[in-house]
Coordinates of C-alpha atoms and ligand atoms in Angstrom, one line a residue:
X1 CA 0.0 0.0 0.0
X2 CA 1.6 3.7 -0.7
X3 CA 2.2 5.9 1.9
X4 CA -0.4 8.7 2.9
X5 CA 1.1 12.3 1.5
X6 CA 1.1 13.6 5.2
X7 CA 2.9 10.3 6.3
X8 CA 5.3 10.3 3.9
X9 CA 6.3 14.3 5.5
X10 CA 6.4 13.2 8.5
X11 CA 8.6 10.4 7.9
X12 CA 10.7 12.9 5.9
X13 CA 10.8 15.5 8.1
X14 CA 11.6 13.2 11.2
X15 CA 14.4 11.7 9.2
X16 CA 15.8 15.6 8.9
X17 CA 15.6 16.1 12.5
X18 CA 17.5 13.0 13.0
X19 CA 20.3 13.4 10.9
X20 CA 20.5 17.3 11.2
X21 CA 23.5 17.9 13.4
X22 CA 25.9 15.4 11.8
X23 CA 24.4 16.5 8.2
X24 CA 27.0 19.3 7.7
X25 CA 29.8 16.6 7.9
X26 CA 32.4 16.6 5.4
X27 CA 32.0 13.1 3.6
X28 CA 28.7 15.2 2.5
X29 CA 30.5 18.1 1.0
X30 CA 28.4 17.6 -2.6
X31 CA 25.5 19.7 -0.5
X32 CA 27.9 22.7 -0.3
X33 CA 29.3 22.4 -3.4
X34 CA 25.7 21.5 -4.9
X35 CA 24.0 24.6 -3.7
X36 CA 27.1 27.1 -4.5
X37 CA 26.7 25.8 -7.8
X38 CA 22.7 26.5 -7.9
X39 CA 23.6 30.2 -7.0
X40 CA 25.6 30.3 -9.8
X41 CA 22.6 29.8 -11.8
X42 CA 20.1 31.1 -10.0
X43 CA 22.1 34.9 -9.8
X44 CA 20.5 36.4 -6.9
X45 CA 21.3 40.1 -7.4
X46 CA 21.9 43.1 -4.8
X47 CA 18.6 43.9 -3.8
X48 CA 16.4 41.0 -4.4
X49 CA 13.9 38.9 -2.0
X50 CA 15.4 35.2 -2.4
X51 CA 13.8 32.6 -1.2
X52 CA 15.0 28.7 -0.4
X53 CA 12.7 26.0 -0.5
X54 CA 13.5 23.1 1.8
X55 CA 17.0 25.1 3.1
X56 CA 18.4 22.3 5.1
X57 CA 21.2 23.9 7.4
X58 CA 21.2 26.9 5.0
X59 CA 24.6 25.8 2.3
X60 CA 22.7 27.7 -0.5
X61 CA 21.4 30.5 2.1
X62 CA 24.9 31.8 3.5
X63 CA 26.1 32.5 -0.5
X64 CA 22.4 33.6 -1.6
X65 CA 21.9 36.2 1.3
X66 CA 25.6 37.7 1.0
X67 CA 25.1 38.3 -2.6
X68 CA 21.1 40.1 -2.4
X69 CA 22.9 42.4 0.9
X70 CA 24.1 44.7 -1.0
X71 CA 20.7 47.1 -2.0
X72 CA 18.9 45.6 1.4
X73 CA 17.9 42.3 -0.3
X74 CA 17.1 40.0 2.0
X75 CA 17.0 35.7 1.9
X76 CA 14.1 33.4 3.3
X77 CA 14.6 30.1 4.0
X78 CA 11.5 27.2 4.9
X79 CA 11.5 24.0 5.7
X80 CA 9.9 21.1 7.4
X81 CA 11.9 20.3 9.9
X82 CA 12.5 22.1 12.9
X83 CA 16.3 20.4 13.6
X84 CA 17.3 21.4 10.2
X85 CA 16.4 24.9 10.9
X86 CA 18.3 25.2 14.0
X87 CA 21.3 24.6 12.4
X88 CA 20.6 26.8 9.5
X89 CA 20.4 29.3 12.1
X90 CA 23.6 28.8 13.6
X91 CA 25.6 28.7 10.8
X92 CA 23.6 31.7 9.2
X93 CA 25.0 33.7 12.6
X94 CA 28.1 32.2 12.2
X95 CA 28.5 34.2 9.0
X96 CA 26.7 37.7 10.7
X97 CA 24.1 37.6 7.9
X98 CA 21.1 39.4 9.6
X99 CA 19.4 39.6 6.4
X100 CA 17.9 36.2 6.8
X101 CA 14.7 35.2 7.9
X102 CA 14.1 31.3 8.6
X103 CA 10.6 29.9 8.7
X104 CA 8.8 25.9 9.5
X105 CA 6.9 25.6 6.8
X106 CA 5.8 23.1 3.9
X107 CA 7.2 23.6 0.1
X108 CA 4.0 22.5 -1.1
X109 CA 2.1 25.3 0.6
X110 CA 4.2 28.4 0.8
X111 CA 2.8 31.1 2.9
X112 CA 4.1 34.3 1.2
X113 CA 2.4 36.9 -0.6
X114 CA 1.9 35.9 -4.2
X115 CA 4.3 37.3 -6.5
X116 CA 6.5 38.2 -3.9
X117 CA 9.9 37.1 -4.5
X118 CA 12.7 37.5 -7.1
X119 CA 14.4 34.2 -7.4
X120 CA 14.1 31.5 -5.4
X121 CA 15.9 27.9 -5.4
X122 CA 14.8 24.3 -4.5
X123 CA 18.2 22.1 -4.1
X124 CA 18.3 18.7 -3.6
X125 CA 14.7 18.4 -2.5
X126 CA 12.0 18.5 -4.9
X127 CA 12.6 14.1 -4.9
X128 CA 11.4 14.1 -1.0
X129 CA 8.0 15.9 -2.0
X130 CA 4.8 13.8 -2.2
X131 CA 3.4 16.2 -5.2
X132 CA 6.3 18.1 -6.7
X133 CA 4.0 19.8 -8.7
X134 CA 2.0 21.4 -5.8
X135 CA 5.2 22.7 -5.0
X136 CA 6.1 24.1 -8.3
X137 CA 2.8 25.4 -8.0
X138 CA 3.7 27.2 -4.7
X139 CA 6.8 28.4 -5.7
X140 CA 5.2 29.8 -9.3
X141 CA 2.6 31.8 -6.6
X142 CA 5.1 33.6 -4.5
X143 CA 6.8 34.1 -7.2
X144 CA 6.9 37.6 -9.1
X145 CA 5.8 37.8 -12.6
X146 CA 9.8 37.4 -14.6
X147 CA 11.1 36.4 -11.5
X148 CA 14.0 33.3 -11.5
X149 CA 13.4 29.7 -10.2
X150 CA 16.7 27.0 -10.1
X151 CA 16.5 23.7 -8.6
X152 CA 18.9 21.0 -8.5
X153 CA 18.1 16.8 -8.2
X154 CA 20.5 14.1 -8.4
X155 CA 21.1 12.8 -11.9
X156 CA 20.3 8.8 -12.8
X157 CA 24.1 7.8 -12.0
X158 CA 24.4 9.6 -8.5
X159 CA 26.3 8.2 -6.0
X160 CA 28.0 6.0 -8.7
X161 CA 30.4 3.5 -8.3
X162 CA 29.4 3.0 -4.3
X163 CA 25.6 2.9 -4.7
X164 CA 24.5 -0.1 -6.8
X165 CA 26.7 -2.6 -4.5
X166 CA 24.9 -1.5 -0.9
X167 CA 21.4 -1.2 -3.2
X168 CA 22.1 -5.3 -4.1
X169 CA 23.4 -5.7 -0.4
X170 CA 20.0 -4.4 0.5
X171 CA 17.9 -6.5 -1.6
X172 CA 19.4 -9.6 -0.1
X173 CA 18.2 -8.8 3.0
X174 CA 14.4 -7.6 0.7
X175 CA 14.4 -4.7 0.2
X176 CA 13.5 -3.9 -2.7
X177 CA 12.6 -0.1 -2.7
X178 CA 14.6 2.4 -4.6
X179 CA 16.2 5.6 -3.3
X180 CA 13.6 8.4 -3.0
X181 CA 15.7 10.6 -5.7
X182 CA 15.2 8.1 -8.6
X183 CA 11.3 9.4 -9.0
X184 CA 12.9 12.4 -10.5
X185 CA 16.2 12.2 -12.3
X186 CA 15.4 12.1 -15.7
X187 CA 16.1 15.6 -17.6
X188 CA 12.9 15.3 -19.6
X189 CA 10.3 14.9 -16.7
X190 CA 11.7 17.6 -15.0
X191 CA 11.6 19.8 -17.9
X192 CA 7.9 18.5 -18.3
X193 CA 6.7 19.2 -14.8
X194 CA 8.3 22.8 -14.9
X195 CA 6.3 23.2 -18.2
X196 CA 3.1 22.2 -16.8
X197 CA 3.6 24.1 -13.4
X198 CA 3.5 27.7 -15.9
X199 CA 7.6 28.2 -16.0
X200 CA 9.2 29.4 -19.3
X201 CA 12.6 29.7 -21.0
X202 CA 13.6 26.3 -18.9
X203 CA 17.3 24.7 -18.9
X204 CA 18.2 21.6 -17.8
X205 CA 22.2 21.4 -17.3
X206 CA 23.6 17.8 -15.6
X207 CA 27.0 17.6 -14.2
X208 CA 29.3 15.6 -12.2
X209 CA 29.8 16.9 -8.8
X210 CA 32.4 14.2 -7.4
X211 CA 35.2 13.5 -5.3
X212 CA 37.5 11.1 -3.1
X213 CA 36.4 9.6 0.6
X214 CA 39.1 9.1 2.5
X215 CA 37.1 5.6 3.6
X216 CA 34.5 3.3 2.9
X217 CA 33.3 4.9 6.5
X218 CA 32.9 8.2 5.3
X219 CA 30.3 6.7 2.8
X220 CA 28.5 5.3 5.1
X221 CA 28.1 8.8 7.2
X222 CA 26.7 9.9 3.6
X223 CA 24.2 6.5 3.6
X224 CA 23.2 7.4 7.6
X225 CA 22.7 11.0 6.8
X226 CA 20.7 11.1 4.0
X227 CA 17.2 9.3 2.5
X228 CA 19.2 6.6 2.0
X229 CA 19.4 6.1 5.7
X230 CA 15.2 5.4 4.8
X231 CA 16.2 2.1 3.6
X232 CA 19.0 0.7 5.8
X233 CA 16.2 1.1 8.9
X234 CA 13.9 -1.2 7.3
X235 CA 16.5 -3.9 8.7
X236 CA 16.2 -4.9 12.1
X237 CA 19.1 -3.5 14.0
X238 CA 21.6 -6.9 14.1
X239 CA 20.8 -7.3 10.1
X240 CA 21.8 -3.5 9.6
X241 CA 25.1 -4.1 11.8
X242 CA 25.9 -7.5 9.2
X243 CA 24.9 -5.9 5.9
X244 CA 27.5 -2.4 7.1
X245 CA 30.0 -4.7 7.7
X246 CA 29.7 -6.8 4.9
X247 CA 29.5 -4.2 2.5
X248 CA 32.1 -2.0 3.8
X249 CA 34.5 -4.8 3.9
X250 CA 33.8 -5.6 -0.3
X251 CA 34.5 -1.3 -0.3
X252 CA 37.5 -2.2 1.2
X253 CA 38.7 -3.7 -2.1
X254 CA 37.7 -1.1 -4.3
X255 CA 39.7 1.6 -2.4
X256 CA 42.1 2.7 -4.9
X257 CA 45.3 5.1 -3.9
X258 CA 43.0 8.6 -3.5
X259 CA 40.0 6.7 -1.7
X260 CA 36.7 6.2 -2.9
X261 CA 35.6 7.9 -5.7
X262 CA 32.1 9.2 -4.9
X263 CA 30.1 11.0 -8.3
X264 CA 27.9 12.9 -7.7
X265 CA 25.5 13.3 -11.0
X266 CA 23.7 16.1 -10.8
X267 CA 20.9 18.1 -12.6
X268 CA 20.6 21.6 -12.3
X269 CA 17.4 23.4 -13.9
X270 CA 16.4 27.4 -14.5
X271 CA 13.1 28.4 -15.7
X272 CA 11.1 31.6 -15.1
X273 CA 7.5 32.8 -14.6
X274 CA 5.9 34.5 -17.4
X275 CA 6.5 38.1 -17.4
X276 CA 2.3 38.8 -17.5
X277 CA 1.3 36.1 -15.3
X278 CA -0.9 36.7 -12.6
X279 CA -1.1 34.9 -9.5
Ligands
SAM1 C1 18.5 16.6 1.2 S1 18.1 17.9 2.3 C2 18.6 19.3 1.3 C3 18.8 20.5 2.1 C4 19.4 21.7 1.4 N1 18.6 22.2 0.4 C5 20.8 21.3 0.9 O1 21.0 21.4 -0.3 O2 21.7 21.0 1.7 C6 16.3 17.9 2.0 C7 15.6 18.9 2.9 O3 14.3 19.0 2.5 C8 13.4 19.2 3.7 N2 12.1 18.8 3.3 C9 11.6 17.6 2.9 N3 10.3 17.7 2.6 C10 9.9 19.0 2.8 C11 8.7 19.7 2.6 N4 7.6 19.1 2.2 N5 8.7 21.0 2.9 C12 9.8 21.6 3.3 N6 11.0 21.0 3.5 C13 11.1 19.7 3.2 C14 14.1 18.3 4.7 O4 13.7 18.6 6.0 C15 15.6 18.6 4.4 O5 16.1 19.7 5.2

């Protein structure tokens, strides 16, 4: 039976809360890197209202707010869970940005004035959403008629080589279940579902975002920290203890004389809203 919408939130965004303060580790670094990148697309100028949908501990915040200062721009940041937010919070203060404003709140219903924003940016999220489209929806509201949306998702070979092994290490023990991302990483969906939300002049760009782990441990602080983590606890606790060992012994092998190579494939998409829509 699937999953209720508001069950499969609450799952989410208890996941978040558990995994927020080791989530800013560095064996995760593709987030940072990730969302600096997104800036770079999304070009948040001096002056604007930005806005980040699902901001996690606020990687794509710190750069987006900095760059809108200038002119009295300011940056909003949402999300679902409450952990998350408290360590966006501290590391926002840990930059003195006090031109950000954090908020709990769901990306499928965004409470903000319609057409109120400039730009705003989804990154790595839009995957953990029951109805991406509501969101796009949302986001297409609050935002202002020629305004700038960029999102990012993982691409179809993320996490390549390390995934595929713990995904067959996983079904021996049944399950069966795919990562959450893979609903969305084909280029042409998302280009579809931003046509069909109301978005023009869309881009879809895919890179590679990789580099080394020191160890096949470091992976697994990626596979406790993330959705993947979703998985894994469908084991009972002894089975989870024999499948990590197993499978970071066969990582053992595969180190080669930098580490691990972790790839990150990664899509990154612009659109806009129509210059005379109204919302
Ligand atoms: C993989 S993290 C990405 C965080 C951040 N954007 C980054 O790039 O590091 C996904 C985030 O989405 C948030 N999230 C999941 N579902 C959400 C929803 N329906 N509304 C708002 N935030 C949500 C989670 O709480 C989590 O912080």
């Amino acid at each position: 039976m699937q999953e209720s919408a508001p069950l499969r939130k609450q799952r989410v965004a208890t996941l978040f809360d558990r995994v927020a303060d080791g989530y800013d580790n560095p064996s995760q670094r593709f987030f940072p890197f990730c969302a600096d990148r997104l800036v770079d697309y999304l070009r948040p100028a001096p002056g604007e209202r930005l806005l980040d949908v699902a901001c996690g501990t606020g990687a794509l915040l710190s750069s987006g707010a900095q760059r809108v200062r200038p002119g009295g721009g300011r940056a909003a940041g949402i999300d679902l869970s409450e952990r998350m937010l408290d360590r966006a919070n501290n590391n926002i203060r840990k930059m003195a940005l006090e031109n950000v404003d954090l908020f709990p709140m769901d990306a499928e219903q965004l409470e903000f004035k319609p057409n109120h924003f400039d730009a705003i940016a989804c990154a790595l999220s839009l995957y953990l959403f029951p109805a991406p489209d509501a969101a796009l929806a949302s986001v297409l509201r609050v935002l202002r008629p020629g305004g700038r949306f960029a999102c990012s998702l993982f691409g179809p070979t993320a996490f390549a080589p390390l995934l595929d092994p713990l995904l067959a290490h996983l079904q021996r023990y049944g399950v069966t279940e795919a990562p959450l991302w893979r609903n969305l990483t084909d280029p042409a969906r998302c280009r579809t579902l931003l046509e069909a939300a109301g978005f023009e002049a869309i881009t879809v760009e895919q890179e590679s975002i990789g580099y080394h782990l020191p160890r096949p441990e470091a992976w697994w602080e990626v596979v406790t920290h993330t959705s993947l983590r979703l998985l894994v606890e469908q084991l009972a606790p002894a089975e989870q203890g024999q499948l990590r060992d197993a499978y970071l012994a066969e990582l053992e092998g595969a180190m080669g004389e930098d580490g691990l190579w972790l790839g990150v494939d990664t899509l990154f998409c612009t659109a806009r809203k129509p210059s005379g829509a109204t919302s």
